[in-house]
Coordinates of C-alpha atoms in Angstrom, one line a residue:
X1 CA 4.6 -70.0 35.5
X2 CA 4.8 -73.7 35.7
X3 CA 1.7 -75.4 34.3
X4 CA 0.0 -77.8 36.5
X5 CA 0.2 -81.4 35.9
X6 CA -3.5 -82.0 35.4
X7 CA -3.8 -79.0 33.1
X8 CA -0.9 -80.5 31.2
X9 CA -2.6 -83.9 30.9
X10 CA -5.6 -82.4 29.7
X11 CA -3.9 -80.4 26.9
X12 CA -2.0 -83.2 26.0
X13 CA -5.0 -85.1 25.7
X14 CA -6.9 -82.7 23.9
X15 CA -4.3 -82.1 21.1
X16 CA -3.7 -85.8 20.8
X17 CA -7.5 -86.4 20.4
X18 CA -7.5 -84.2 17.4
X19 CA -11.1 -82.4 18.4
X20 CA -11.3 -78.7 17.8
X21 CA -11.0 -76.5 20.8
X22 CA -9.6 -73.7 22.1
X23 CA -8.8 -71.4 25.0
X24 CA -10.9 -68.6 23.7
X25 CA -10.6 -65.6 26.2
X26 CA -8.2 -63.6 28.2
X27 CA -5.3 -65.3 26.8
X28 CA -3.1 -62.5 27.9
X29 CA -3.3 -64.3 30.9
X30 CA -3.1 -67.7 29.9
X31 CA 0.0 -68.5 31.9
X32 CA -2.2 -68.0 35.3
X33 CA -4.8 -70.3 34.1
X34 CA -2.1 -73.2 33.4
X35 CA -0.9 -72.4 36.9
X36 CA -4.6 -72.9 38.1
X37 CA -4.8 -69.4 39.8
X38 CA -7.8 -68.7 37.3
X39 CA -10.7 -70.4 35.6
X40 CA -9.5 -72.4 32.3
X41 CA -12.2 -71.4 29.7
X42 CA -12.1 -74.0 26.7
X43 CA -14.8 -73.2 23.7
X44 CA -15.5 -77.1 22.2
X45 CA -16.8 -77.8 19.0
X46 CA -20.4 -79.1 20.0
X47 CA -20.3 -82.0 17.5
X48 CA -17.2 -83.5 19.7
X49 CA -18.6 -82.9 23.1
X50 CA -19.2 -86.6 23.8
X51 CA -15.4 -87.2 23.3
X52 CA -14.8 -84.1 25.0
X53 CA -16.4 -85.4 28.3
X54 CA -15.1 -88.7 27.8
X55 CA -11.3 -87.4 28.2
X56 CA -12.6 -85.1 31.4
X57 CA -13.8 -88.4 32.9
X58 CA -10.4 -90.2 32.4
X59 CA -8.7 -87.5 34.1
X60 CA -11.2 -87.3 37.0
X61 CA -12.6 -83.9 36.1
X62 CA -16.0 -83.9 37.9
X63 CA -19.1 -81.8 37.0
X64 CA -20.5 -79.1 39.4
X65 CA -23.6 -77.1 39.4
X66 CA -24.3 -73.4 40.6
X67 CA -26.7 -72.7 42.9
X68 CA -26.5 -68.8 43.3
X69 CA -27.9 -68.0 39.8
X70 CA -29.3 -69.2 36.4
X71 CA -27.5 -72.0 34.6
X72 CA -26.1 -70.7 31.5
X73 CA -27.0 -72.7 28.3
X74 CA -24.2 -74.7 26.6
X75 CA -21.6 -73.7 29.4
X76 CA -20.4 -76.5 31.9
X77 CA -18.1 -76.5 35.2
X78 CA -15.7 -79.0 36.1
X79 CA -13.2 -79.4 38.7
X80 CA -10.1 -81.8 39.0
X81 CA -7.5 -82.0 41.6
X82 CA -3.9 -81.5 40.7
X83 CA -2.5 -84.2 42.8
X84 CA 0.9 -83.0 42.8
X85 CA 0.0 -79.3 43.9
X86 CA -3.1 -80.0 45.7
X87 CA -4.8 -76.9 43.6
X88 CA -8.3 -77.3 42.4
X89 CA -8.6 -76.8 38.6
X90 CA -11.6 -75.0 37.7
X91 CA -12.6 -75.5 34.0
X92 CA -15.4 -73.7 32.3
X93 CA -16.4 -76.0 28.8
X94 CA -18.1 -73.8 26.2
X95 CA -20.1 -75.2 23.4
X96 CA -21.2 -71.8 22.0
X97 CA -19.9 -68.2 22.9
X98 CA -22.3 -67.3 25.6
X99 CA -21.0 -63.8 26.5
X100 CA -21.6 -60.1 27.4
X101 CA -22.2 -58.7 30.7
X102 CA -20.5 -60.1 33.7
X103 CA -23.6 -61.6 35.5
X104 CA -26.5 -61.7 32.8
X105 CA -24.2 -62.7 30.0
X106 CA -27.0 -61.9 27.8
X107 CA -25.4 -62.6 24.3
X108 CA -25.3 -65.8 22.4
X109 CA -22.7 -65.0 19.4
X110 CA -22.7 -67.4 16.3
X111 CA -19.0 -67.4 16.0
X112 CA -17.8 -70.6 17.3
X113 CA -16.2 -71.7 13.5
X114 CA -14.2 -68.3 13.7
X115 CA -12.8 -69.0 16.7
X116 CA -12.2 -72.7 16.6
X117 CA -10.9 -72.3 13.0
X118 CA -8.5 -69.5 13.0
X119 CA -6.1 -70.6 15.9
X120 CA -2.4 -70.3 16.9
X121 CA -0.6 -71.8 20.0
X122 CA 0.6 -70.6 23.0
X123 CA 2.3 -72.8 25.8
X124 CA 0.8 -75.6 23.7
X125 CA -2.7 -74.7 24.1
X126 CA -4.6 -73.7 21.1
X127 CA -6.0 -70.1 21.2
X128 CA -7.5 -68.1 18.6
X129 CA -5.7 -65.9 16.5
X130 CA -5.3 -62.6 17.7
X131 CA -7.5 -60.8 15.3
X132 CA -10.4 -63.1 16.2
X133 CA -9.8 -62.8 20.1
X134 CA -10.1 -59.0 19.4
X135 CA -13.7 -59.2 18.4
X136 CA -14.8 -61.3 21.4
X137 CA -13.2 -59.1 23.4
X138 CA -14.1 -55.7 22.3
X139 CA -17.8 -56.7 22.5
X140 CA -17.8 -57.9 25.8
X141 CA -15.8 -54.8 27.2
X142 CA -17.8 -52.4 25.6
X143 CA -21.3 -54.3 26.4
X144 CA -20.2 -54.3 30.0
X145 CA -20.7 -50.4 29.7
X146 CA -24.3 -50.3 29.3
X147 CA -25.3 -50.5 32.5
X148 CA -24.5 -49.0 36.3
X149 CA -23.8 -52.2 38.0
X150 CA -21.5 -53.7 35.1
X151 CA -19.5 -50.4 35.2
X152 CA -19.2 -50.6 38.9
X153 CA -17.9 -54.5 38.3
X154 CA -15.9 -53.2 35.3
X155 CA -13.9 -51.0 37.5
X156 CA -11.9 -53.4 39.5
X157 CA -9.9 -54.5 36.3
X158 CA -10.3 -51.6 33.9
X159 CA -6.9 -50.6 34.4
X160 CA -5.6 -53.6 32.6
X161 CA -8.1 -53.4 29.4
X162 CA -6.1 -51.1 27.4
X163 CA -3.0 -53.4 28.0
X164 CA -4.9 -56.2 26.6
X165 CA -6.2 -54.5 23.7
X166 CA -2.8 -53.6 23.0
X167 CA -1.5 -57.1 23.2
X168 CA -4.2 -58.5 21.0
X169 CA -3.2 -55.8 18.5
X170 CA 0.7 -56.9 18.5
X171 CA 0.0 -59.0 15.6
X172 CA -3.8 -58.9 14.9
X173 CA -5.2 -56.0 12.9
X174 CA -8.6 -54.1 13.1
X175 CA -8.9 -54.9 9.4
X176 CA -8.4 -58.7 9.7
X177 CA -10.8 -58.5 12.7
X178 CA -13.2 -56.7 10.6
X179 CA -12.9 -59.3 7.7
X180 CA -13.7 -61.9 10.1
X181 CA -16.6 -59.9 12.2
X182 CA -18.4 -59.8 8.7
X183 CA -18.4 -63.2 8.5
X184 CA -19.9 -64.0 12.0
X185 CA -21.5 -61.1 12.8
X186 CA -22.3 -59.0 10.0
X187 CA -25.0 -56.9 12.1
X188 CA -22.0 -54.9 13.5
X189 CA -21.0 -51.9 11.7
X190 CA -17.1 -51.8 10.9
X191 CA -17.1 -48.3 11.5
X192 CA -18.2 -48.6 15.2
X193 CA -16.2 -51.7 15.6
X194 CA -13.0 -49.7 14.6
X195 CA -13.9 -46.7 17.0
X196 CA -14.7 -49.4 19.7
X197 CA -11.2 -50.8 19.4
X198 CA -9.7 -47.5 19.6
X199 CA -12.0 -46.8 22.8
X200 CA -10.8 -49.3 24.5
X201 CA -6.9 -48.4 23.8
X202 CA -7.5 -45.5 26.4
X203 CA -8.4 -42.9 23.5
X204 CA -11.7 -41.9 24.9
X205 CA -13.9 -40.7 28.0
X206 CA -16.2 -42.9 30.1
X207 CA -19.2 -41.2 28.3
X208 CA -17.7 -41.8 24.8
X209 CA -17.4 -45.6 25.8
X210 CA -21.1 -45.8 27.2
X211 CA -22.2 -44.4 24.0
X212 CA -20.4 -46.7 21.9
X213 CA -21.6 -49.7 24.2
X214 CA -25.2 -49.1 23.4
X215 CA -25.1 -48.5 20.1
X216 CA -23.5 -52.1 19.7
X217 CA -25.9 -53.0 22.2
X218 CA -28.6 -52.1 19.7
X219 CA -27.1 -53.8 16.6
X220 CA -26.5 -56.9 18.6
X221 CA -30.1 -57.1 19.9
X222 CA -30.9 -60.4 17.2
X223 CA -28.5 -62.4 19.5
X224 CA -30.0 -61.5 23.1
X225 CA -30.8 -64.5 25.4
X226 CA -33.3 -62.3 27.3
X227 CA -35.2 -59.1 27.1
X228 CA -33.6 -56.1 28.3
X229 CA -35.9 -56.0 31.2
X230 CA -35.4 -59.5 32.2
X231 CA -31.7 -59.0 31.7
X232 CA -31.7 -56.1 34.1
X233 CA -33.7 -58.0 36.6
X234 CA -31.0 -60.8 36.1
X235 CA -28.1 -58.2 36.9
X236 CA -29.9 -56.6 39.8
X237 CA -30.9 -60.1 41.6
X238 CA -27.1 -61.5 40.8
X239 CA -25.4 -58.4 42.2
X240 CA -27.4 -58.7 45.0
X241 CA -26.6 -62.1 45.9
X242 CA -22.7 -61.2 45.4
X243 CA -23.2 -58.4 47.5
X244 CA -25.0 -60.1 50.2
X245 CA -22.4 -63.2 50.1
X246 CA -19.4 -60.4 50.7
X247 CA -21.0 -59.0 53.3
X248 CA -21.8 -61.9 55.2
X249 CA -18.4 -63.9 54.2
X250 CA -20.8 -66.6 52.4
X251 CA -18.5 -68.6 49.6
X252 CA -19.2 -69.4 46.4
X253 CA -22.1 -71.6 45.7
X254 CA -21.2 -74.2 43.8
X255 CA -22.3 -78.0 44.6
X256 CA -20.8 -81.2 43.0
X257 CA -23.0 -83.1 40.6
X258 CA -22.6 -86.2 42.7
X259 CA -24.3 -84.3 45.4
X260 CA -22.7 -83.0 49.0
X261 CA -20.8 -85.3 51.7
X262 CA -20.3 -85.8 55.5
X263 CA -17.0 -85.7 56.3
X264 CA -15.9 -86.2 60.2
X265 CA -12.4 -85.5 61.8
X266 CA -11.8 -87.9 64.7
X267 CA -8.7 -88.5 66.8
X268 CA -7.1 -87.7 70.2
X269 CA -6.6 -84.3 71.3
X270 CA -3.5 -82.3 69.9
X271 CA -3.2 -84.4 66.5
X272 CA -4.1 -81.2 64.4
X273 CA -7.8 -81.6 64.1
X274 CA -8.9 -77.6 64.5
X275 CA -6.1 -76.7 61.9
X276 CA -6.8 -79.2 59.4
X277 CA -10.5 -78.6 59.1
X278 CA -9.8 -74.7 58.7
X279 CA -7.3 -75.7 56.1
X280 CA -9.9 -77.8 54.2
X281 CA -12.8 -75.4 54.9
X282 CA -10.7 -72.7 53.1
X283 CA -9.5 -75.1 50.4
X284 CA -13.1 -76.2 49.4
X285 CA -14.8 -72.8 50.3
X286 CA -13.0 -71.2 47.6
X287 CA -15.5 -72.5 45.5
X288 CA -17.7 -75.0 47.0
X289 CA -20.9 -74.7 49.4
X290 CA -18.9 -75.7 52.6
X291 CA -19.8 -75.5 56.4
X292 CA -17.9 -76.9 59.3
X293 CA -19.7 -78.2 62.6
X294 CA -18.5 -79.0 65.9
X295 CA -20.1 -82.4 66.8
X296 CA -18.3 -82.5 70.5
X297 CA -19.8 -79.4 71.2
X298 CA -23.2 -79.2 69.3
X299 CA -25.9 -76.0 69.8
X300 CA -28.8 -76.4 72.2
X301 CA -31.9 -77.3 70.8
X302 CA -35.5 -76.2 71.6
X303 CA -35.7 -79.3 74.0
X304 CA -32.4 -78.7 75.6
X305 CA -32.3 -75.0 75.7
X306 CA -33.1 -74.1 79.2
X307 CA -31.5 -77.3 81.0
X308 CA -28.6 -76.6 79.0
X309 CA -28.4 -72.9 80.2
X310 CA -28.4 -74.3 84.3
X311 CA -26.1 -77.2 83.7
X312 CA -23.3 -75.1 83.8
X313 CA -23.9 -73.7 87.3
X314 CA -24.9 -77.3 88.3
X315 CA -21.3 -78.7 87.1
X316 CA -19.4 -76.2 89.5
X317 CA -21.6 -76.9 92.4
X318 CA -21.1 -80.8 91.8
X319 CA -17.6 -81.4 90.2
X320 CA -17.9 -84.9 90.6
X321 CA -20.5 -85.2 88.1
X322 CA -18.5 -83.5 85.3
X323 CA -17.9 -86.2 82.7
X324 CA -14.0 -85.5 82.8
X325 CA -14.1 -86.3 86.4
X326 CA -16.1 -89.4 85.9
X327 CA -13.9 -90.3 82.6
X328 CA -10.8 -90.2 85.0
X329 CA -12.5 -92.3 87.5
X330 CA -13.5 -95.3 85.6
X331 CA -11.2 -98.0 84.8
X332 CA -12.8 -98.8 81.5
X333 CA -14.8 -96.1 79.2
X334 CA -17.6 -98.3 79.0
X335 CA -17.7 -99.6 82.6
X336 CA -20.6 -98.0 84.8
X337 CA -21.0 -97.9 88.4
X338 CA -23.3 -100.3 90.1
X339 CA -26.1 -98.4 90.8
X340 CA -25.6 -95.8 88.0
X341 CA -23.6 -92.6 87.2
X342 CA -24.6 -89.4 89.3
X343 CA -27.7 -87.9 87.9
X344 CA -26.6 -84.5 86.4
X345 CA -24.0 -86.8 84.3
X346 CA -26.8 -88.8 82.9
X347 CA -29.1 -85.7 82.5
X348 CA -26.3 -84.3 80.6
X349 CA -25.3 -87.3 78.4
X350 CA -29.0 -87.6 77.5
X351 CA -29.3 -84.2 76.7
X352 CA -25.8 -84.2 74.5
X353 CA -27.6 -87.2 72.4
X354 CA -30.3 -85.0 71.9
X355 CA -28.3 -82.1 70.7
X356 CA -25.8 -84.2 68.7
X357 CA -28.6 -86.0 66.6
X358 CA -30.2 -82.6 65.9
X359 CA -27.0 -81.4 64.5
X360 CA -26.1 -84.5 62.5
X361 CA -29.3 -84.9 61.1
X362 CA -29.5 -81.1 60.2
X363 CA -25.9 -81.6 58.3
X364 CA -27.5 -84.5 56.7
X365 CA -30.3 -82.6 55.0
X366 CA -27.8 -79.9 54.0
X367 CA -25.6 -82.5 52.1
X368 CA -28.4 -84.0 50.5
X369 CA -28.7 -80.4 48.9
X370 CA -25.4 -80.3 48.0
X371 CA -23.5 -78.7 50.7
X372 CA -19.9 -80.2 51.7
X373 CA -19.9 -80.7 55.8
X374 CA -16.8 -80.9 57.8
X375 CA -17.4 -82.4 61.2
X376 CA -15.1 -81.6 64.3
X377 CA -15.5 -85.2 65.9
X378 CA -18.3 -87.6 65.2
X379 CA -19.7 -90.5 67.6
X380 CA -18.4 -93.9 67.3
X381 CA -20.1 -97.1 67.8
X382 CA -17.8 -97.9 71.0
X383 CA -20.3 -97.3 73.9
X384 CA -18.6 -95.1 76.9
X385 CA -16.1 -93.6 74.4
X386 CA -15.6 -89.9 73.5
X387 CA -18.5 -88.4 71.4
X388 CA -20.2 -91.8 72.0
X389 CA -23.4 -93.0 74.4
X390 CA -22.4 -93.1 77.7
X391 CA -25.0 -94.4 79.4
X392 CA -25.8 -98.1 77.6
X393 CA -24.9 -100.1 80.7
X394 CA -27.8 -98.4 82.4
X395 CA -30.4 -99.5 80.3
X396 CA -30.5 -102.8 81.5
X397 CA -29.3 -102.6 84.7
X398 CA -31.8 -103.4 87.4
X399 CA -30.1 -101.4 89.9
X400 CA -30.5 -98.2 88.3
X401 CA -33.6 -96.1 89.1
X402 CA -36.1 -96.0 86.5
X403 CA -35.2 -92.3 85.5
X404 CA -31.6 -93.1 85.0
X405 CA -32.9 -96.0 82.9
X406 CA -35.5 -93.9 81.1
X407 CA -32.3 -91.5 80.2
X408 CA -30.3 -94.3 79.1
X409 CA -32.9 -95.4 76.5
X410 CA -33.4 -91.8 75.6
X411 CA -29.6 -91.5 74.8
X412 CA -29.5 -95.0 72.9
X413 CA -32.4 -93.9 70.9
X414 CA -30.7 -90.8 69.9
X415 CA -27.4 -92.2 68.8
X416 CA -29.1 -94.8 66.7
X417 CA -30.7 -92.2 64.8
X418 CA -27.3 -90.6 63.7
X419 CA -26.3 -91.8 60.1
X420 CA -22.6 -92.9 59.0
X421 CA -20.6 -90.2 57.6
X422 CA -19.4 -90.4 53.9
X423 CA -15.8 -90.2 55.3
X424 CA -14.1 -90.3 58.3
X425 CA -10.4 -89.0 58.5
X426 CA -9.0 -90.3 61.4
X427 CA -5.8 -88.4 63.0
X428 CA -3.2 -90.2 64.9
X429 CA 0.1 -89.0 66.7
X430 CA 2.5 -90.5 69.1
X431 CA 1.4 -89.7 72.6
X432 CA 4.5 -87.6 73.5
X433 CA 3.9 -85.5 70.2
X434 CA 0.4 -85.0 71.3
X435 CA 1.7 -83.8 74.7
X436 CA 4.0 -81.7 73.2
X437 CA 1.6 -80.1 70.9
X438 CA -0.9 -79.4 73.7
X439 CA 1.7 -77.7 75.7
X440 CA 2.2 -74.9 72.7
X441 CA -1.7 -74.7 71.7
X442 CA -3.4 -71.2 73.0
X443 CA -6.0 -73.6 74.4
X444 CA -3.8 -75.8 76.5
X445 CA -5.6 -79.1 78.1
X446 CA -4.3 -80.4 81.2
X447 CA -1.9 -83.0 80.6
X448 CA -3.3 -86.1 82.0
X449 CA -6.4 -85.1 80.1
X450 CA -4.5 -85.3 77.0
X451 CA -2.9 -88.6 77.9
X452 CA -6.5 -90.1 78.7
X453 CA -8.1 -88.7 75.8
X454 CA -5.2 -90.0 73.7
X455 CA -5.8 -93.6 75.1
X456 CA -9.5 -93.3 74.4
X457 CA -9.8 -91.9 71.2
X458 CA -7.1 -94.1 69.8
X459 CA -9.2 -97.1 69.5
X460 CA -12.6 -95.8 68.0
X461 CA -14.7 -97.7 65.6
X462 CA -17.1 -96.5 62.9
X463 CA -18.9 -99.6 61.6
X464 CA -18.8 -100.0 57.8
X465 CA -18.1 -96.1 57.4
X466 CA -15.0 -95.5 55.3
X467 CA -12.3 -94.6 57.1
X468 CA -8.9 -92.4 56.0
X469 CA -6.2 -93.0 58.5
X470 CA -3.5 -90.7 58.8
X471 CA -0.6 -89.8 61.1
X472 CA -0.2 -86.3 61.3
X473 CA 3.2 -86.6 62.6
X474 CA 5.0 -85.4 59.3
X475 CA 5.4 -82.5 57.3
X476 CA 2.3 -80.2 57.3
X477 CA 2.2 -79.6 53.5
X478 CA 2.3 -83.5 53.0
X479 CA -0.3 -83.8 55.8
X480 CA -2.8 -81.6 53.9
X481 CA -2.0 -83.1 50.5
X482 CA -3.1 -86.2 51.8
X483 CA -6.1 -84.7 53.2
X484 CA -6.9 -83.0 49.8
X485 CA -6.7 -86.4 48.0
X486 CA -8.9 -88.4 50.6
X487 CA -11.4 -86.0 50.5
X488 CA -11.8 -85.3 46.7
X489 CA -12.3 -89.2 46.2
X490 CA -15.3 -88.8 48.5
X491 CA -16.9 -86.2 46.7

């Protein structure tokens, strides 16, 4: 597999810096880590952490934090965008060996020097010699045999365990591993370790492996981070959270250490907003807490719930009050009739302003807590344009009746409360391309509507918001990569 450019740059920097590091586990699958298909697990000498972090900063690796469980001490998570492929590189930085069970990781083994001072190279990356890695591999896998939940998780990849044990023994030996074990973990009985290695090669039953795991657990109790009761509670708690996430379709709960963001996608019809938002949600949602909202069609609030139930029926009875009909009749988007709009349109505009403000306010609260919010459409500062204030001309119109003016003021106040997003991604495409795309969509709009929306949505303004403009009339992969770069720079 080809090494990602971002990982290649990281490895070159580390090798050139002279700091002690190694990719300390699962090196049988190192090529997948180099290709960005799995996490990249580095152990770094603790006294060189400052130099290591400066290298990560230079390469634009961003720190992130977990929200779904206890943070592990001496372990940091970083992400970087590989700008050639658009792949997010997930780096685990270990300053101490924190390992053991899949969920609790209840052990801190003082074997950092052993791993860092006995290394070799694979694909230019420093990794422990196989006899040293055999120690960490054997202890990790056998400790996963000491609870039912861990056994349930282990079954997903048990078939690969024997192959990895055999790979580690190709050049390393059990006797070499025992010599290293005596230096780092003298409490472990050499005979028990030898039996454990043989068990992982496939020469034992599940019951025998459980028995060996429990014996190792007793001998390693000095290195526990938690009591057995607390470790069991953490395992049950985190397993339950993981099960709930999978049942509900929730994503992993990582958030950027710099905080979340509100990112809005705007532009005319048929420029690819829905497709590209879905792509970005899948890309970011693999790791981060991401939510998509539709600002153009916000859900009702308690204030607007009942009126919104009846509005569709009234609009069917009075088609002249529909937004699309009024927009078609306007010569200019911001021009109001001398005495105001139809009352039903005025009421609907005020209710929509309330629902949009409530939706966006909730999104900003979530972003402040670390969530990444992707908005389909967003209000602009231009009155009368799509998703923006529609009644501004009525606020000081002496010919309009008082009720309409009150509704217009209510609408204006709600839009004033809507904050500026962290990033506006402004999509565009030539009109005829948009018309052509619309004709092939499953939810096809009337052509005159697409043409009208193209005219009004091609000239939106967003005050001092950061705006990234992109023409989507190019290959999809190029558009997606440009989106990823813009979004990652905003996080």
